[in-house]
PDB file of C-alpha atoms and ligand atoms in Angstrom:
ATOM      1  CA  MET A  64      90.480  53.003 -54.998  1.00  0.00           C
ATOM      2  CA  TYR A  65      90.388  51.130 -51.640  1.00  0.00           C
ATOM      3  CA  VAL A  66      94.450  50.651 -51.260  1.00  0.00           C
ATOM      4  CA  SER A  67      93.539  48.707 -47.178  1.00  0.00           C
ATOM      5  CA  GLY A  68      91.833  46.047 -49.792  1.00  0.00           C
ATOM      6  CA  GLN A  69      95.096  45.526 -51.711  1.00  0.00           C
ATOM      7  CA  GLY A  70      93.129  48.505 -54.856  1.00  0.00           C
ATOM      8  CA  PHE A  71      89.528  46.918 -54.595  1.00  0.00           C
ATOM      9  CA  HIS A  72      86.563  47.585 -53.233  1.00  0.00           C
ATOM     10  CA  PHE A  73      86.315  43.968 -52.323  1.00  0.00           C
ATOM     11  CA  GLY A  74      82.378  43.625 -51.187  1.00  0.00           C
ATOM     12  CA  ILE A  75      79.210  44.119 -53.271  1.00  0.00           C
ATOM     13  CA  ASP A  76      77.120  47.213 -52.985  1.00  0.00           C
ATOM     14  CA  LEU A  77      72.518  46.883 -52.816  1.00  0.00           C
ATOM     15  CA  ALA A  78      70.562  49.755 -53.638  1.00  0.00           C
ATOM     16  CA  ALA A  79      68.200  49.638 -51.061  1.00  0.00           C
ATOM     17  CA  ARG A  80      66.258  52.532 -49.081  1.00  0.00           C
ATOM     18  CA  CYS A  81      67.490  53.594 -45.476  1.00  0.00           C
ATOM     19  CA  GLY A  82      65.460  50.945 -43.168  1.00  0.00           C
ATOM     20  CA  THR A  83      65.526  48.560 -44.700  1.00  0.00           C
ATOM     21  CA  PRO A  84      65.390  45.267 -42.602  1.00  0.00           C
ATOM     22  CA  VAL A  85      68.971  43.741 -43.481  1.00  0.00           C
ATOM     23  CA  VAL A  86      68.835  39.673 -42.342  1.00  0.00           C
ATOM     24  CA  ALA A  87      71.750  37.553 -41.569  1.00  0.00           C
ATOM     25  CA  ILE A  88      73.480  34.881 -44.246  1.00  0.00           C
ATOM     26  CA  GLY A  89      73.322  32.239 -42.864  1.00  0.00           C
ATOM     27  CA  ALA A  90      73.416  31.076 -39.150  1.00  0.00           C
ATOM     28  CA  GLY A  91      75.873  32.332 -37.345  1.00  0.00           C
ATOM     29  CA  THR A  92      77.370  34.267 -33.810  1.00  0.00           C
ATOM     30  CA  VAL A  93      78.176  37.860 -33.796  1.00  0.00           C
ATOM     31  CA  VAL A  94      81.126  38.478 -33.399  1.00  0.00           C
ATOM     32  CA  GLU A  95      81.685  42.240 -33.649  1.00  0.00           C
ATOM     33  CA  VAL A  96      79.181  45.636 -33.538  1.00  0.00           C
ATOM     34  CA  ASP A  97      79.909  48.747 -35.352  1.00  0.00           C
ATOM     35  CA  ASN A  98      84.242  47.591 -35.655  1.00  0.00           C
ATOM     36  CA  LEU A  99      84.706  51.307 -37.037  1.00  0.00           C
ATOM     37  CA  ALA A 100      88.200  49.910 -38.366  1.00  0.00           C
ATOM     38  CA  HIS A 101      86.120  47.501 -40.521  1.00  0.00           C
ATOM     39  CA  GLY A 102      85.303  51.219 -42.125  1.00  0.00           C
ATOM     40  CA  ALA A 103      81.599  51.023 -44.073  1.00  0.00           C
ATOM     41  CA  GLY A 104      80.190  53.698 -41.162  1.00  0.00           C
ATOM     42  CA  PRO A 105      78.592  54.855 -39.132  1.00  0.00           C
ATOM     43  CA  HIS A 106      77.359  51.000 -38.383  1.00  0.00           C
ATOM     44  CA  ASN A 107      78.589  47.933 -39.424  1.00  0.00           C
ATOM     45  CA  LEU A 108      77.978  44.014 -38.362  1.00  0.00           C
ATOM     46  CA  MET A 109      79.916  41.529 -38.138  1.00  0.00           C
ATOM     47  CA  ILE A 110      78.603  37.823 -38.217  1.00  0.00           C
ATOM     48  CA  ASP A 111      80.985  34.544 -38.100  1.00  0.00           C
ATOM     49  CA  HIS A 112      79.376  31.373 -39.214  1.00  0.00           C
ATOM     50  CA  PRO A 113      80.712  27.427 -37.954  1.00  0.00           C
ATOM     51  CA  ASN A 114      82.305  27.536 -41.870  1.00  0.00           C
ATOM     52  CA  GLY A 115      84.768  29.508 -42.045  1.00  0.00           C
ATOM     53  CA  TYR A 116      83.535  32.668 -43.779  1.00  0.00           C
ATOM     54  CA  ALA A 117      82.130  35.983 -41.530  1.00  0.00           C
ATOM     55  CA  SER A 118      79.743  38.349 -43.829  1.00  0.00           C
ATOM     56  CA  PHE A 119      79.670  42.117 -42.795  1.00  0.00           C
ATOM     57  CA  TYR A 120      76.880  44.352 -42.875  1.00  0.00           C
ATOM     58  CA  GLY A 121      78.237  48.408 -43.165  1.00  0.00           C
ATOM     59  CA  HIS A 122      76.319  51.452 -43.865  1.00  0.00           C
ATOM     60  CA  LEU A 123      73.495  50.439 -41.554  1.00  0.00           C
ATOM     61  CA  LEU A 124      70.923  52.601 -40.468  1.00  0.00           C
ATOM     62  CA  GLU A 125      71.714  52.720 -36.726  1.00  0.00           C
ATOM     63  CA  ARG A 126      73.909  50.313 -33.820  1.00  0.00           C
ATOM     64  CA  PRO A 127      72.549  46.697 -34.242  1.00  0.00           C
ATOM     65  CA  GLY A 128      70.474  45.546 -31.570  1.00  0.00           C
ATOM     66  CA  LEU A 129      72.930  42.578 -30.632  1.00  0.00           C
ATOM     67  CA  GLN A 130      75.287  42.466 -28.651  1.00  0.00           C
ATOM     68  CA  PRO A 131      78.672  39.950 -29.446  1.00  0.00           C
ATOM     69  CA  GLY A 132      78.064  36.779 -28.310  1.00  0.00           C
ATOM     70  CA  GLN A 133      74.978  35.764 -30.080  1.00  0.00           C
ATOM     71  CA  THR A 134      73.883  33.971 -31.726  1.00  0.00           C
ATOM     72  CA  VAL A 135      71.778  34.413 -34.490  1.00  0.00           C
ATOM     73  CA  GLN A 136      69.457  32.488 -37.493  1.00  0.00           C
ATOM     74  CA  ALA A 137      69.775  31.875 -41.083  1.00  0.00           C
ATOM     75  CA  GLY A 138      66.637  34.512 -42.218  1.00  0.00           C
ATOM     76  CA  GLN A 139      67.109  36.510 -38.983  1.00  0.00           C
ATOM     77  CA  GLU A 140      66.290  40.162 -38.747  1.00  0.00           C
ATOM     78  CA  VAL A 141      69.887  41.347 -37.262  1.00  0.00           C
ATOM     79  CA  ALA A 142      70.257  45.313 -38.566  1.00  0.00           C
ATOM     80  CA  LEU A 143      68.838  48.367 -40.513  1.00  0.00           C
ATOM     81  CA  SER A 144      70.592  48.722 -43.926  1.00  0.00           C
ATOM     82  CA  GLY A 145      71.311  53.006 -44.025  1.00  0.00           C
ATOM     83  CA  ASP A 146      73.284  55.355 -46.149  1.00  0.00           C
ATOM     84  CA  PRO A 147      77.077  55.905 -46.038  1.00  0.00           C
ATOM     85  CA  ASP A 148      76.765  59.461 -45.858  1.00  0.00           C
ATOM     86  CA  GLY A 149      74.211  59.663 -43.145  1.00  0.00           C
ATOM     87  CA  THR A 150      71.539  61.465 -45.005  1.00  0.00           C
ATOM     88  CA  CYS A 151      69.236  58.866 -46.183  1.00  0.00           C
ATOM     89  CA  THR A 152      69.367  60.867 -49.242  1.00  0.00           C
ATOM     90  CA  SER A 153      72.586  60.611 -51.066  1.00  0.00           C
ATOM     91  CA  ARG A 154      73.687  57.111 -52.409  1.00  0.00           C
ATOM     92  CA  PRO A 155      71.336  54.158 -49.372  1.00  0.00           C
ATOM     93  CA  HIS A 156      72.899  50.610 -49.927  1.00  0.00           C
ATOM     94  CA  LEU A 157      74.322  47.564 -47.750  1.00  0.00           C
ATOM     95  CA  HIS A 158      77.638  46.988 -48.538  1.00  0.00           C
ATOM     96  CA  LEU A 159      77.985  43.294 -48.174  1.00  0.00           C
ATOM     97  CA  GLU A 160      81.093  41.539 -47.283  1.00  0.00           C
ATOM     98  CA  ILE A 161      82.092  37.740 -47.423  1.00  0.00           C
ATOM     99  CA  ARG A 162      85.758  37.482 -45.336  1.00  0.00           C
ATOM    100  CA  ASP A 163      87.527  34.225 -43.912  1.00  0.00           C
ATOM    101  CA  ALA A 164      87.000  33.288 -39.689  1.00  0.00           C
ATOM    102  CA  PRO A 165      87.589  34.183 -37.188  1.00  0.00           C
ATOM    103  CA  SER A 166      90.726  36.110 -38.712  1.00  0.00           C
ATOM    104  CA  HIS A 167      88.556  39.106 -41.067  1.00  0.00           C
ATOM    105  CA  ARG A 168      91.804  39.915 -42.924  1.00  0.00           C
ATOM    106  CA  HIS A 169      91.176  38.451 -46.229  1.00  0.00           C
ATOM    107  CA  ALA A 170      87.547  39.008 -48.058  1.00  0.00           C
ATOM    108  CA  PHE A 171      85.999  37.020 -50.586  1.00  0.00           C
ATOM    109  CA  ASN A 172      84.328  37.231 -53.594  1.00  0.00           C
ATOM    110  CA  PRO A 173      80.297  37.247 -52.316  1.00  0.00           C
ATOM    111  CA  ILE A 174      79.301  36.193 -55.857  1.00  0.00           C
ATOM    112  CA  PRO A 175      80.425  32.561 -56.413  1.00  0.00           C
ATOM    113  CA  LEU A 176      79.540  31.993 -52.721  1.00  0.00           C
ATOM    114  CA  THR A 177      75.950  32.677 -52.406  1.00  0.00           C
ATOM    115  CA  ASP A 178      72.892  31.500 -54.564  1.00  0.00           C
ATOM    116  CA  VAL A 179      71.942  34.970 -55.672  1.00  0.00           C
ATOM    117  CA  ASP A 180      70.287  36.376 -59.032  1.00  0.00           C
ATOM    118  CA  TRP A 181      73.587  39.208 -58.285  1.00  0.00           C
ATOM    119  CA  ASN A 182      72.478  40.812 -61.643  1.00  0.00           C
ATOM    120  CA  ARG A 183      69.282  41.942 -60.756  1.00  0.00           C
ATOM    121  CA  ILE A 184      70.270  43.072 -57.223  1.00  0.00           C
ATOM    122  CA  ALA A 185      73.897  44.778 -57.125  1.00  0.00           C
ATOM    123  CA  LEU A 186      74.489  48.271 -57.692  1.00  0.00           C
ATOM    124  CA  ALA A 187      77.197  47.675 -60.244  1.00  0.00           C
ATOM    125  CA  ARG A 188      75.473  45.738 -63.162  1.00  0.00           C
ATOM    126  CA  GLY A 189      76.624  44.848 -66.269  1.00  0.00           C
ATOM    127  CA  ALA A 190      77.700  48.356 -68.103  1.00  0.00           C
ATOM    128  CA  PRO A 191      80.801  48.600 -70.155  1.00  0.00           C
ATOM    129  CA  LEU A 192      84.083  49.801 -67.800  1.00  0.00           C
ATOM    130  CA  GLN A 193      82.417  49.737 -64.543  1.00  0.00           C
ATOM    131  CA  PHE A 194      85.684  48.289 -63.748  1.00  0.00           C
ATOM    132  CA  GLU A 195      89.452  49.786 -63.587  1.00  0.00           C
ATOM    133  CA  GLN A 196      91.478  47.649 -66.552  1.00  0.00           C
ATOM    134  CA  ASP A 197      94.605  46.768 -67.331  1.00  0.00           C
ATOM    135  CA  LEU A 198      95.355  47.363 -70.772  1.00  0.00           C
ATOM    136  CA  ALA A 199      98.013  44.454 -70.639  1.00  0.00           C
ATOM    137  CA  ALA A 200      95.372  42.428 -69.813  1.00  0.00           C
ATOM    138  CA  PRO A 201      91.663  43.894 -70.364  1.00  0.00           C
ATOM    139  CA  GLN A 202      89.970  40.807 -70.031  1.00  0.00           C
ATOM    140  CA  THR A 203      90.712  40.539 -66.186  1.00  0.00           C
ATOM    141  CA  TRP A 204      88.329  41.210 -63.241  1.00  0.00           C
ATOM    142  CA  GLN A 205      86.367  43.397 -65.752  1.00  0.00           C
ATOM    143  CA  THR A 206      83.075  41.656 -63.877  1.00  0.00           C
ATOM    144  CA  LEU A 207      80.766  41.551 -60.604  1.00  0.00           C
ATOM    145  CA  TYR A 208      81.483  37.748 -61.348  1.00  0.00           C
ATOM    146  CA  ASP A 209      85.016  37.831 -62.136  1.00  0.00           C
ATOM    147  CA  GLN A 210      86.689  39.756 -58.157  1.00  0.00           C
ATOM    148  CA  PRO A 211      90.320  38.753 -57.432  1.00  0.00           C
ATOM    149  CA  ASP A 212      90.258  38.155 -53.231  1.00  0.00           C
ATOM    150  CA  VAL A 213      91.932  40.519 -51.215  1.00  0.00           C
ATOM    151  CA  THR A 214      93.984  40.449 -47.965  1.00  0.00           C
ATOM    152  CA  PHE A 215      94.284  43.239 -45.901  1.00  0.00           C
ATOM    153  CA  GLY A 216      96.949  44.804 -45.792  1.00  0.00           C
ATOM    154  CA  GLY A 217      98.138  43.462 -48.690  1.00  0.00           C
ATOM    155  CA  GLU A 218      99.977  44.922 -51.926  1.00  0.00           C
ATOM    156  CA  LEU A 219      97.784  46.439 -54.265  1.00  0.00           C
ATOM    157  CA  LEU A 220      96.523  44.860 -57.299  1.00  0.00           C
ATOM    158  CA  ASN A 221      95.345  47.021 -59.872  1.00  0.00           C
ATOM    159  CA  ALA A 222      98.870  49.092 -59.662  1.00  0.00           C
ATOM    160  CA  TYR A 223      98.685  48.706 -64.116  1.00  0.00           C
ATOM    161  CA  LYS A 224     101.371  50.125 -65.687  1.00  0.00           C
ATOM    162  CA  SER A 225      99.112  51.095 -68.462  1.00  0.00           C
ATOM    163  CA  ALA A 226      95.074  51.689 -67.146  1.00  0.00           C
ATOM    164  CA  TRP A 227      92.063  52.980 -68.324  1.00  0.00           C
ATOM    165  CA  PRO A 228      90.891  55.488 -67.241  1.00  0.00           C
ATOM    166  CA  PRO A 229      94.140  56.333 -67.110  1.00  0.00           C
ATOM    167  CA  GLU A 230      95.057  58.141 -63.916  1.00  0.00           C
ATOM    168  CA  ASN A 231      95.408  62.019 -64.261  1.00  0.00           C
TER     169      ASN A 231
HETATM  170 ZN1   ZN B 547      80.729  48.743 -50.770  1.00  0.00          ZN
END
């Protein structure tokens, strides 16, 4: 459970071997390098795009060789993927978020915003019961395509009265 993000993961995890080149999903300006207040260590990167969105790349292998204020092009290599545990053997993946720019206080489900075959590349696929279920509304937020936008610091969205799996 991700308390800061109203109980949700608010991003997408993409399986990738350590050292896989990460490219900017759109043209923009680097605004933060290794701001660990955003989580997703050991290294991360925030890029603001002119359309009001920001992209955030987490669990990077090393500090990106970019400075705040630098502009990047869509598809430009900006980082190398890593592993949140720093081992490259435990759970190497890229954590990708789409937030609002410039506040970065809201995170949006990346899936409807991007033209990508997420079912093939995301770590969480269509297996049943991947997401906590509200037994009062069992179809809600059960797929990658149906995940709520979150505001950091907002109240929990999934404090369900009757949840599956049950809390212990
Ligand atoms: Zn993640």
